PDB file of C-alpha atoms and ligand atoms in Angstrom:
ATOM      1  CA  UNK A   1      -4.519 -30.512   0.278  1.00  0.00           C
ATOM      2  CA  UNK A   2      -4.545 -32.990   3.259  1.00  0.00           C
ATOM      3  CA  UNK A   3      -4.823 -30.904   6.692  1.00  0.00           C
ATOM      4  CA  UNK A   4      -2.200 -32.929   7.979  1.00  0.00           C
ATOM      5  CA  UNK A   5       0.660 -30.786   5.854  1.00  0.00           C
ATOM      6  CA  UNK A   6       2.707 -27.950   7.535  1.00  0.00           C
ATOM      7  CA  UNK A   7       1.601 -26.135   4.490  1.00  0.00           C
ATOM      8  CA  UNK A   8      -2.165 -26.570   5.410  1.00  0.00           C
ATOM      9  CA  UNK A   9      -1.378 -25.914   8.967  1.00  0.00           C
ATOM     10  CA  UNK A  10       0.136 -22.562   7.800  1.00  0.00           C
ATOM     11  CA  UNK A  11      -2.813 -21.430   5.533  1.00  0.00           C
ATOM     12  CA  UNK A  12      -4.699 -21.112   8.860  1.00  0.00           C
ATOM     13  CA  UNK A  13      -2.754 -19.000   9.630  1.00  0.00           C
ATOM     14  CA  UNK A  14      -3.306 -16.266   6.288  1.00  0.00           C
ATOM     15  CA  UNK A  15      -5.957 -14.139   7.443  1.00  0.00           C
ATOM     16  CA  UNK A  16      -8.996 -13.127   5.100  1.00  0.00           C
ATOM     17  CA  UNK A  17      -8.070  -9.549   4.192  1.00  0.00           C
ATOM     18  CA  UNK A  18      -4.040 -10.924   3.556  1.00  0.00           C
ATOM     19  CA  UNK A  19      -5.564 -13.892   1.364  1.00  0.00           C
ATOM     20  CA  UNK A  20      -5.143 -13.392  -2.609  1.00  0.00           C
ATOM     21  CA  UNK A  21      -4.537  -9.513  -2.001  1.00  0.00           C
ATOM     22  CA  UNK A  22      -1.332 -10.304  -4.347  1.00  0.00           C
ATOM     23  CA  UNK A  23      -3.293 -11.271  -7.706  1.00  0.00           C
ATOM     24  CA  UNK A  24      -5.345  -8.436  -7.292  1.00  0.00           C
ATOM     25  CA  UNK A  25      -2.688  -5.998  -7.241  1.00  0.00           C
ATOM     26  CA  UNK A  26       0.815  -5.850  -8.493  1.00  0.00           C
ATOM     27  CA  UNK A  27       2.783  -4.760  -5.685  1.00  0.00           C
ATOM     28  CA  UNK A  28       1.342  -5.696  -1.872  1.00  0.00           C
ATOM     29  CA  UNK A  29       2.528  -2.582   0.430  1.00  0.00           C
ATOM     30  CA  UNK A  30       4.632  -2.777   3.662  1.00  0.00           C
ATOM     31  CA  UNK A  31       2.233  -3.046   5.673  1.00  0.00           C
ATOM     32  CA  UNK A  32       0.917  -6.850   4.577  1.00  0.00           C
ATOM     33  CA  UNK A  33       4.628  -7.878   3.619  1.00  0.00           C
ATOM     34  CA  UNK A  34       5.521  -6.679   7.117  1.00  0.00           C
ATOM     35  CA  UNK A  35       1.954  -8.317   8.460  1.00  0.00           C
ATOM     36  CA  UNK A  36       2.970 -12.102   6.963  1.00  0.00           C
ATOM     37  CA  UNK A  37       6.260 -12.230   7.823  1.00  0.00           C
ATOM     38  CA  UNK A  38       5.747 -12.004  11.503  1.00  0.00           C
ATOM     39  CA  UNK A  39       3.086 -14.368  11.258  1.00  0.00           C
ATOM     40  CA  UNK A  40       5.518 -17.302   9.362  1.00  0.00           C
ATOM     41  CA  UNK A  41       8.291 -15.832  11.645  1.00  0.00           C
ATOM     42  CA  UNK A  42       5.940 -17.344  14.587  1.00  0.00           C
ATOM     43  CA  UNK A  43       5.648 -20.258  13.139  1.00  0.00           C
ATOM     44  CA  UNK A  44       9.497 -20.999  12.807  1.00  0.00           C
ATOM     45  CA  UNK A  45       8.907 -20.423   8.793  1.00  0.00           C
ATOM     46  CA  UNK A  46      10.638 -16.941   8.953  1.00  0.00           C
ATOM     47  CA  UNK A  47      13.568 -17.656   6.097  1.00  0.00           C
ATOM     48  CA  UNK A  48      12.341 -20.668   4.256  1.00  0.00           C
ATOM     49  CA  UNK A  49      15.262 -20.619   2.523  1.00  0.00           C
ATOM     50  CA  UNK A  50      18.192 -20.160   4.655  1.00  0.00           C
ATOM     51  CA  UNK A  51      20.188 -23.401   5.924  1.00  0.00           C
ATOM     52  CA  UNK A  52      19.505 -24.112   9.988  1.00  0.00           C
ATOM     53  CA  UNK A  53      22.626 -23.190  11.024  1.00  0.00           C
ATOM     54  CA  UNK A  54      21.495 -19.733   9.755  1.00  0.00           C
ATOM     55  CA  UNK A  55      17.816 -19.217  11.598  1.00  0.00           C
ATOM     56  CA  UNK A  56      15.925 -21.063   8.551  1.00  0.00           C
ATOM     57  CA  UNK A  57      13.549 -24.134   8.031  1.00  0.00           C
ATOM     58  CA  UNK A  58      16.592 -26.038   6.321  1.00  0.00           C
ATOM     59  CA  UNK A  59      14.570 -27.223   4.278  1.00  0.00           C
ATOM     60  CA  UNK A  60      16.170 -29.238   0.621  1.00  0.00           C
ATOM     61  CA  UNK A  61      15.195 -27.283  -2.815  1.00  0.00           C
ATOM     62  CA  UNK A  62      12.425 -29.346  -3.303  1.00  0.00           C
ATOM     63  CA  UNK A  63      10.946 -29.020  -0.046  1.00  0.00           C
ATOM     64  CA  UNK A  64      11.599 -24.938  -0.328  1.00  0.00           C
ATOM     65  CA  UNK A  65       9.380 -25.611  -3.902  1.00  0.00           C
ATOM     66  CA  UNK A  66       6.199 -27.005  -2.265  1.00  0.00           C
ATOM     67  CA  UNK A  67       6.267 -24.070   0.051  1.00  0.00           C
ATOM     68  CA  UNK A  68       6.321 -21.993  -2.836  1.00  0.00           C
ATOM     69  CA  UNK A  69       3.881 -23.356  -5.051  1.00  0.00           C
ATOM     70  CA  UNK A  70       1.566 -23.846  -1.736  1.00  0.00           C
ATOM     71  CA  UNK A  71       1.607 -20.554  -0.959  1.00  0.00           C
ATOM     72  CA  UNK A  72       0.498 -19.321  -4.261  1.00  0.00           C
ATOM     73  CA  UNK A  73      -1.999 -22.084  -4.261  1.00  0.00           C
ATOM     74  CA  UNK A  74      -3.232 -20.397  -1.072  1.00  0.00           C
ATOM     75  CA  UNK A  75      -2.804 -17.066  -1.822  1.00  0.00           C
ATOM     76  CA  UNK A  76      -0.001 -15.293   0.541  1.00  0.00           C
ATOM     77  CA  UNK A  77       1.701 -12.231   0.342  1.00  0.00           C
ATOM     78  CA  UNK A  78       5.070 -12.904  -0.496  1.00  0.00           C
ATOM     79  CA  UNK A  79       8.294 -12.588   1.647  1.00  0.00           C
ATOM     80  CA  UNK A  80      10.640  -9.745   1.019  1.00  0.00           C
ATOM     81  CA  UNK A  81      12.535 -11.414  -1.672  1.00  0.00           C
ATOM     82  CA  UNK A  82      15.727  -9.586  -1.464  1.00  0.00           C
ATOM     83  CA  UNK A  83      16.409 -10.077   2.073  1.00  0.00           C
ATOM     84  CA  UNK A  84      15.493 -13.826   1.932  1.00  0.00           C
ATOM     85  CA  UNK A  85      17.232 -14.800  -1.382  1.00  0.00           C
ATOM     86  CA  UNK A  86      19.496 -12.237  -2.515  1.00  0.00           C
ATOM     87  CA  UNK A  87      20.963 -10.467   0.686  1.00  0.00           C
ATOM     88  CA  UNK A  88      20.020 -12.781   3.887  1.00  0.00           C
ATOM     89  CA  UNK A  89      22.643 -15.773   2.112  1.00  0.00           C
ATOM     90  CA  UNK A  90      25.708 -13.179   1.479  1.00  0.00           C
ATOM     91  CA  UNK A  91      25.241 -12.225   5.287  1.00  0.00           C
ATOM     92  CA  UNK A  92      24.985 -15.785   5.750  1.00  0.00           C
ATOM     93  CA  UNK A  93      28.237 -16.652   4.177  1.00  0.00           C
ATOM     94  CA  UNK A  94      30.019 -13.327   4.547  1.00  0.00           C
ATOM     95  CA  UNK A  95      29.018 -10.993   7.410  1.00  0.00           C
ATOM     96  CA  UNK A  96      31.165 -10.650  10.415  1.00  0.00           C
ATOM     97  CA  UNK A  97      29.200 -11.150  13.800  1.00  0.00           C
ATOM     98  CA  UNK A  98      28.359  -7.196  14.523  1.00  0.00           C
ATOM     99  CA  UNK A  99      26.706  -7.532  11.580  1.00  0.00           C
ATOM    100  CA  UNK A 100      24.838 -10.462  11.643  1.00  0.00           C
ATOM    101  CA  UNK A 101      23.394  -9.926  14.843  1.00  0.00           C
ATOM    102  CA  UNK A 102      22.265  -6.190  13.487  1.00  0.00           C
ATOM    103  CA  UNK A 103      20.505  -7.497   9.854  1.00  0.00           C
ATOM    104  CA  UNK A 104      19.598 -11.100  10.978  1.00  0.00           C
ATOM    105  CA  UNK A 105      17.178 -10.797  13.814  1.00  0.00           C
ATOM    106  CA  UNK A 106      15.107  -8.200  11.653  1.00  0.00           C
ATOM    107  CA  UNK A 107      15.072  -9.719   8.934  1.00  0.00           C
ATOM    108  CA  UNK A 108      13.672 -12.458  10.586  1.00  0.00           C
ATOM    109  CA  UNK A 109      10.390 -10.544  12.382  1.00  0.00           C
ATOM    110  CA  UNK A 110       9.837  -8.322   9.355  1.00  0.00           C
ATOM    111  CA  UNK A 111      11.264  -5.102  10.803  1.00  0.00           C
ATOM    112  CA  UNK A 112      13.633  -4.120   7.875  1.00  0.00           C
ATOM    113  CA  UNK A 113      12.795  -3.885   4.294  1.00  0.00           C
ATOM    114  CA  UNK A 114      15.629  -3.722   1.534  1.00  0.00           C
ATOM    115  CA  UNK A 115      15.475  -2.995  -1.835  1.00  0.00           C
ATOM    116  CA  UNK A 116      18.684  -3.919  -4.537  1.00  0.00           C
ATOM    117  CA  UNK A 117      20.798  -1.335  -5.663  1.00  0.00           C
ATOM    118  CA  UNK A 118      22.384  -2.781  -8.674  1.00  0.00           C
ATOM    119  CA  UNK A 119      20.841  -1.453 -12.149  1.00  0.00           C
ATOM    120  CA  UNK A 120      22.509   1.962 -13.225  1.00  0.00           C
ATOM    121  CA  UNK A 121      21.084   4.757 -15.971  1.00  0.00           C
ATOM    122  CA  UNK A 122      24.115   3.417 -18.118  1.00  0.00           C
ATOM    123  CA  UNK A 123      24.715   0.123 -16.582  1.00  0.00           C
ATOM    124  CA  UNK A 124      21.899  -2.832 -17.015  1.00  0.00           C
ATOM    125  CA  UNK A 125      22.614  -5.551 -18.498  1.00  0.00           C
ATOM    126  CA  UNK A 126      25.933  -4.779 -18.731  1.00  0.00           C
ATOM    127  CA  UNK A 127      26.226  -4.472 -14.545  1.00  0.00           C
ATOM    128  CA  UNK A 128      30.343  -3.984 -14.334  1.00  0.00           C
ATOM    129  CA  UNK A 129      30.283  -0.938 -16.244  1.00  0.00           C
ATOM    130  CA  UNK A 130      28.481   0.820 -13.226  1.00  0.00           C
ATOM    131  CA  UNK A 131      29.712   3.918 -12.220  1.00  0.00           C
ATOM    132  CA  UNK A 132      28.234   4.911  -8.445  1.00  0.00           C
ATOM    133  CA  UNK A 133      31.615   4.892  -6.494  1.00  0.00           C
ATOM    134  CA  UNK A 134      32.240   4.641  -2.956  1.00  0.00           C
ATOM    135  CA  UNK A 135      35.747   6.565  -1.529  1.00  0.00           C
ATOM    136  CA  UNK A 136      36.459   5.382   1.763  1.00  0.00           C
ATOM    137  CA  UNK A 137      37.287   8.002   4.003  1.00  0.00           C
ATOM    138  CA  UNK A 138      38.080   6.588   7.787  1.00  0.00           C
ATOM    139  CA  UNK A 139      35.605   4.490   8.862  1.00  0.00           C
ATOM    140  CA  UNK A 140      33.175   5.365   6.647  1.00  0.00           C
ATOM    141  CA  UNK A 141      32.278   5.167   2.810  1.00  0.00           C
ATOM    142  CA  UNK A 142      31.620   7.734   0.931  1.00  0.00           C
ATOM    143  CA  UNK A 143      28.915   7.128  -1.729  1.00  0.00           C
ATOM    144  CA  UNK A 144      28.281   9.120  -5.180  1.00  0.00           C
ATOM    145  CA  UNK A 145      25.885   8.042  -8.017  1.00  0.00           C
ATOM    146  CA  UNK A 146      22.801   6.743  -9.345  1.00  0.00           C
ATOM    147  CA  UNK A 147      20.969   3.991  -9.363  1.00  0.00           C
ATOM    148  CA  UNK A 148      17.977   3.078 -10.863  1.00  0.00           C
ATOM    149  CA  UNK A 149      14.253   0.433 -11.234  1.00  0.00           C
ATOM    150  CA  UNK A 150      15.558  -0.077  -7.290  1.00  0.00           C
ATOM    151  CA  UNK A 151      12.129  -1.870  -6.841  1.00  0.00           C
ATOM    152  CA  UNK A 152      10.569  -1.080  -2.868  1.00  0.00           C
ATOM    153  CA  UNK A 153      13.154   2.110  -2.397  1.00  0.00           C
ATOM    154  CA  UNK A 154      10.509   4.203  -1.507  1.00  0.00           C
ATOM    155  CA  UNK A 155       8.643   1.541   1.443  1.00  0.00           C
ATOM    156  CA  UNK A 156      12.666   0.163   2.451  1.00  0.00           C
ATOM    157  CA  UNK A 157      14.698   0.546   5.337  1.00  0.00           C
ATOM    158  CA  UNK A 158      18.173  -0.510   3.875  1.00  0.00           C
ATOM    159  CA  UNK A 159      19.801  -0.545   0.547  1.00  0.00           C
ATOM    160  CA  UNK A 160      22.395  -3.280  -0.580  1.00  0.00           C
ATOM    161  CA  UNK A 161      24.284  -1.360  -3.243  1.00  0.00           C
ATOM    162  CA  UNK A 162      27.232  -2.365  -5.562  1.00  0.00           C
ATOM    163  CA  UNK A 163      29.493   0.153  -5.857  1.00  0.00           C
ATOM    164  CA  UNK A 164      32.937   1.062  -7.218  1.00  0.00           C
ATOM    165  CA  UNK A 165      35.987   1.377  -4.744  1.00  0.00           C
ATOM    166  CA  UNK A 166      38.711   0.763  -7.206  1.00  0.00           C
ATOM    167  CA  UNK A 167      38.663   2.435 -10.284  1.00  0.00           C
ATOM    168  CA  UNK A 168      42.110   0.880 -11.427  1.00  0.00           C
ATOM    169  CA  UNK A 169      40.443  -2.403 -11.357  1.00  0.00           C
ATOM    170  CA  UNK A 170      39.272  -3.893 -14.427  1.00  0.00           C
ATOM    171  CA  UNK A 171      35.422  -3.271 -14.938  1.00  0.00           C
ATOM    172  CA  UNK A 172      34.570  -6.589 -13.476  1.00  0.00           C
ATOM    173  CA  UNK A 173      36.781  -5.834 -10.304  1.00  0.00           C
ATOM    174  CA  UNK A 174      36.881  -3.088  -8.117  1.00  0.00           C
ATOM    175  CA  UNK A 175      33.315  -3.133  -6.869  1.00  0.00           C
ATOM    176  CA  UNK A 176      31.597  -3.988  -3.351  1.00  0.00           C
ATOM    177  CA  UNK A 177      28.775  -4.875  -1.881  1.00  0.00           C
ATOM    178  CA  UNK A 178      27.913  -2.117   0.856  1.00  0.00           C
ATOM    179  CA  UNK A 179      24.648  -2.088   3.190  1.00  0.00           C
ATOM    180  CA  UNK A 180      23.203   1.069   3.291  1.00  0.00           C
ATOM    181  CA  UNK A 181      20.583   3.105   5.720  1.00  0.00           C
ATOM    182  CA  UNK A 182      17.917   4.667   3.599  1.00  0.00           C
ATOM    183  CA  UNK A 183      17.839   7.572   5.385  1.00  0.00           C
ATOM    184  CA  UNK A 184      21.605   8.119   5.249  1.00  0.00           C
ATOM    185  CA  UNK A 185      21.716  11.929   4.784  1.00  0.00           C
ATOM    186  CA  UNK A 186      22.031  12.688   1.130  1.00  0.00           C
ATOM    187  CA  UNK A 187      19.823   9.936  -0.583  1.00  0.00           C
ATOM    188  CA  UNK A 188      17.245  11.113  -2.678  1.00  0.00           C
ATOM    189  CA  UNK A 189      14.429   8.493  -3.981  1.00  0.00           C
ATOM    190  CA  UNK A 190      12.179   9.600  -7.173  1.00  0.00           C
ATOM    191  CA  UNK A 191       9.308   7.867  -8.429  1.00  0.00           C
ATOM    192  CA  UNK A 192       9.236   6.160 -11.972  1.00  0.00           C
ATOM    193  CA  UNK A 193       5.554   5.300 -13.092  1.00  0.00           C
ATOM    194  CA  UNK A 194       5.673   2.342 -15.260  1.00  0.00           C
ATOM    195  CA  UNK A 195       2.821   0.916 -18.037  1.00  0.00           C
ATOM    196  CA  UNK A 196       1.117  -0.401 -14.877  1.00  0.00           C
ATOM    197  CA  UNK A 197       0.549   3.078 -13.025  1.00  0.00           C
ATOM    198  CA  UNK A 198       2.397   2.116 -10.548  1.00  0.00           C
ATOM    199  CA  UNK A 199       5.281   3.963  -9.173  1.00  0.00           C
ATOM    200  CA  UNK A 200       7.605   1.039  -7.607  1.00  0.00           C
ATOM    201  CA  UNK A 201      10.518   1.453  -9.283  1.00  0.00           C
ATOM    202  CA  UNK A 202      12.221   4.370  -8.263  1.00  0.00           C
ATOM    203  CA  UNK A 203      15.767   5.745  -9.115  1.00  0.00           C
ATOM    204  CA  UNK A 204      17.505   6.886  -6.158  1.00  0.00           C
ATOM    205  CA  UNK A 205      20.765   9.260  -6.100  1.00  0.00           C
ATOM    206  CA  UNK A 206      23.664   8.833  -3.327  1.00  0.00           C
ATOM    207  CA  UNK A 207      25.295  12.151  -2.835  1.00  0.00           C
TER     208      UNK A 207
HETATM  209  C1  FAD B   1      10.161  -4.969 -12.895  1.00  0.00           C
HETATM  210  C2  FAD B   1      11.651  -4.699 -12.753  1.00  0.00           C
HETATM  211  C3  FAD B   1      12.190  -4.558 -11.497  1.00  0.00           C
HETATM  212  C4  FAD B   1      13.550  -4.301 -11.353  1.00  0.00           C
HETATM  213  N1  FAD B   1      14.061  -4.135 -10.095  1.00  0.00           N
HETATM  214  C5  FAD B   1      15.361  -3.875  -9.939  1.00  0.00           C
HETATM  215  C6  FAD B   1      15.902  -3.678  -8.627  1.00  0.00           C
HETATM  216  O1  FAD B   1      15.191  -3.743  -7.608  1.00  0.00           O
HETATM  217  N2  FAD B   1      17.199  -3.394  -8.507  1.00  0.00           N
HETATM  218  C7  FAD B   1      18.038  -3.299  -9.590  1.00  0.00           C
HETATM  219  O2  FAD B   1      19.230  -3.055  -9.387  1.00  0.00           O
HETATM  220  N3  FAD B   1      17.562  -3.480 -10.867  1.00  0.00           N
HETATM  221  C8  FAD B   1      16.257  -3.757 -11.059  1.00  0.00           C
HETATM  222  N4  FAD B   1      15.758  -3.937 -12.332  1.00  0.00           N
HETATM  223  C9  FAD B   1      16.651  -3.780 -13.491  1.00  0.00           C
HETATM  224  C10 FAD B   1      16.947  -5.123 -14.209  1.00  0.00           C
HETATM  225  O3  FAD B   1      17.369  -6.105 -13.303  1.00  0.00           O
HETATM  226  C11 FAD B   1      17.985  -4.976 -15.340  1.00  0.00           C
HETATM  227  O4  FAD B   1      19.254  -4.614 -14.883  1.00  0.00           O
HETATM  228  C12 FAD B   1      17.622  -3.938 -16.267  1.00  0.00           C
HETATM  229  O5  FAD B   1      16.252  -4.006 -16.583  1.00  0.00           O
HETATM  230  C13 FAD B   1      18.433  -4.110 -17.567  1.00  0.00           C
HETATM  231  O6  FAD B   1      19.008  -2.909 -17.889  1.00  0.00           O
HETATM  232  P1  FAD B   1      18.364  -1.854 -18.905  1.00  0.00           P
HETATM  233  O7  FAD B   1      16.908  -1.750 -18.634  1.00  0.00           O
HETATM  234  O8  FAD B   1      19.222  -0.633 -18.801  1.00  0.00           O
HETATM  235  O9  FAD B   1      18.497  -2.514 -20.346  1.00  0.00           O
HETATM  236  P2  FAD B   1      19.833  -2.668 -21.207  1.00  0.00           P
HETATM  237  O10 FAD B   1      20.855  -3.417 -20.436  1.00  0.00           O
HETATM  238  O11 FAD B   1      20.231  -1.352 -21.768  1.00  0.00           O
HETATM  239  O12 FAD B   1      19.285  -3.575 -22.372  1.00  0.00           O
HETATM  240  C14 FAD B   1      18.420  -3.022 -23.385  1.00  0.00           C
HETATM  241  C15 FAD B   1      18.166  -4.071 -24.413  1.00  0.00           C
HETATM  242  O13 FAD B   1      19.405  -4.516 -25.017  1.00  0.00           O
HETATM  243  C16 FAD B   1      19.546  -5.925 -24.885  1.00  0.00           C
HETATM  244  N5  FAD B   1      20.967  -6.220 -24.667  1.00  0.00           N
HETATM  245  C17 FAD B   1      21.727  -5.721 -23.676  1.00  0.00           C
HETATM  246  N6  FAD B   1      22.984  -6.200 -23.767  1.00  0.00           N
HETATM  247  C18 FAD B   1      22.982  -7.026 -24.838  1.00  0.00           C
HETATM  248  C19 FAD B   1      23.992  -7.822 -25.455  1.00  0.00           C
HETATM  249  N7  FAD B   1      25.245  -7.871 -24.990  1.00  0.00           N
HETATM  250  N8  FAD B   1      23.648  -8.551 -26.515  1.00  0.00           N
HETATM  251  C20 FAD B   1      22.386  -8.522 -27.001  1.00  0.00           C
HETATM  252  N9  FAD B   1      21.384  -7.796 -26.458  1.00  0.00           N
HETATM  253  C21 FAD B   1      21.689  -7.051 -25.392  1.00  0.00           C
HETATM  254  C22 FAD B   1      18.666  -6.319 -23.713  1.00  0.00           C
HETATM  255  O14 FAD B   1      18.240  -7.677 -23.827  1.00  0.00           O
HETATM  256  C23 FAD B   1      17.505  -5.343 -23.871  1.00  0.00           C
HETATM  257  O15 FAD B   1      16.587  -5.793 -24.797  1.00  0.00           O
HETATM  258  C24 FAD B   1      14.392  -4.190 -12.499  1.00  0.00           C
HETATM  259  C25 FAD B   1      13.827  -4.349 -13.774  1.00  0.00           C
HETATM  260  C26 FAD B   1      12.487  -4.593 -13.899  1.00  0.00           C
HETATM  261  C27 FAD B   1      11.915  -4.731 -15.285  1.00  0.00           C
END
């Protein structure tokens, strides 16, 4: 790899201990997701895939690929995957201002972790048949169900759930997309150890 790449330049940046940590285990903990996103953050590289308009690189799909494959080639922890791919562009596109300013910034310097709260007991594959409702009473939602394999739940700060607020709807209607506090009172997380004795992908219930 020439030095004279923004990609080498970067992998002088991965310190020692941080360096291949993520063949040897499955998941990396908060701590060294937390650790290498505030050091790419630094270096401008804190959403490599967000447009510039938005706080990223701006960088085209292929250009997003060699960062990819160059980190693996050198190594790196990952990014928090849901908050860069899945949640960070539906703020992007969607979120009003107030909101924005409270998930982008943090996202940015690794302070909050999410996790996805999609998957259902009953509802996998077959994601509109989900169940976990949310009643709106004022200005606040209130949330009843279960989710479940919501990978990182136990290390996260915030939850992006879907969630039913119109059960007239037809199944593939009716359902939102609500950002939620972990430690919202009434949230229980439970391990599930898989093949891998691992435990990250715990079912959580909203009561
Ligand atoms: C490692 C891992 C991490 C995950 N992390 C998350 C997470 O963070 N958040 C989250 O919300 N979810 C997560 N999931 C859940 C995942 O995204 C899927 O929703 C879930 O695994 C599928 O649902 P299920 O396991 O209930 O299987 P089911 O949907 O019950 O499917 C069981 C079997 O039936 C087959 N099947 C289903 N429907 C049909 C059909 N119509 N025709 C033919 N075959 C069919 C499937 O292929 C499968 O073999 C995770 C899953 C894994 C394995």
């Amino acid at each position: 790899m020439p030095v004279s790449t923004p990609f080498a330049r970067q992998c002088e940046h991965l310190p020692a201990d941080l360096a291949d940590k993520p063949v040897g285990s499955v998941r990396l903990i908060r701590a060294d997701l937390v650790r290498w996103q505030k050091i790419l953050n630094g270096n401008g590289w804190g959403t490599p895939y967000w447009a510039h308009k938005d706080g990223g690189t701006g960088w085209t799909v292929l250009q997003r690929l060699v960062f990819d494959e160059e980190c693996v080639a050198a190594g790196t922890p990952t990014q928090d995957g849901f908050a860069q791919k899945l949640l960070g562009p539906v703020i992007n596109a969607f979120a009003t201002p107030d909101q924005k300013a409270e998930h982008i910034p943090r996202i940015l310097k690794g302070e909050r972790l999410w996790c996805q709260g999609f998957s259902e007991p009953s509802s996998g594959s077959d994601l509109a048949s989900l169940r976990t409702r949310a009643d709106r009473d004022g200005d606040h939602y209130i949330v009843n169900g279960q989710k479940i394999w919501t990978s990182y739940a136990h290390e996260s700060d915030w939850i992006f759930l879907l969630v039913r607020t119109d059960a007239d709807a037809k199944k593939q209607a009716g359902i939102s997309f609500l950002l939620v506090d972990m430690q919202t009172p009434g949230i229980a997380v439970r391990p599930i150890r898989s093949i891998d004795d691992c435990h990250h992908l715990p079912e959580r219930d909203v009561l």
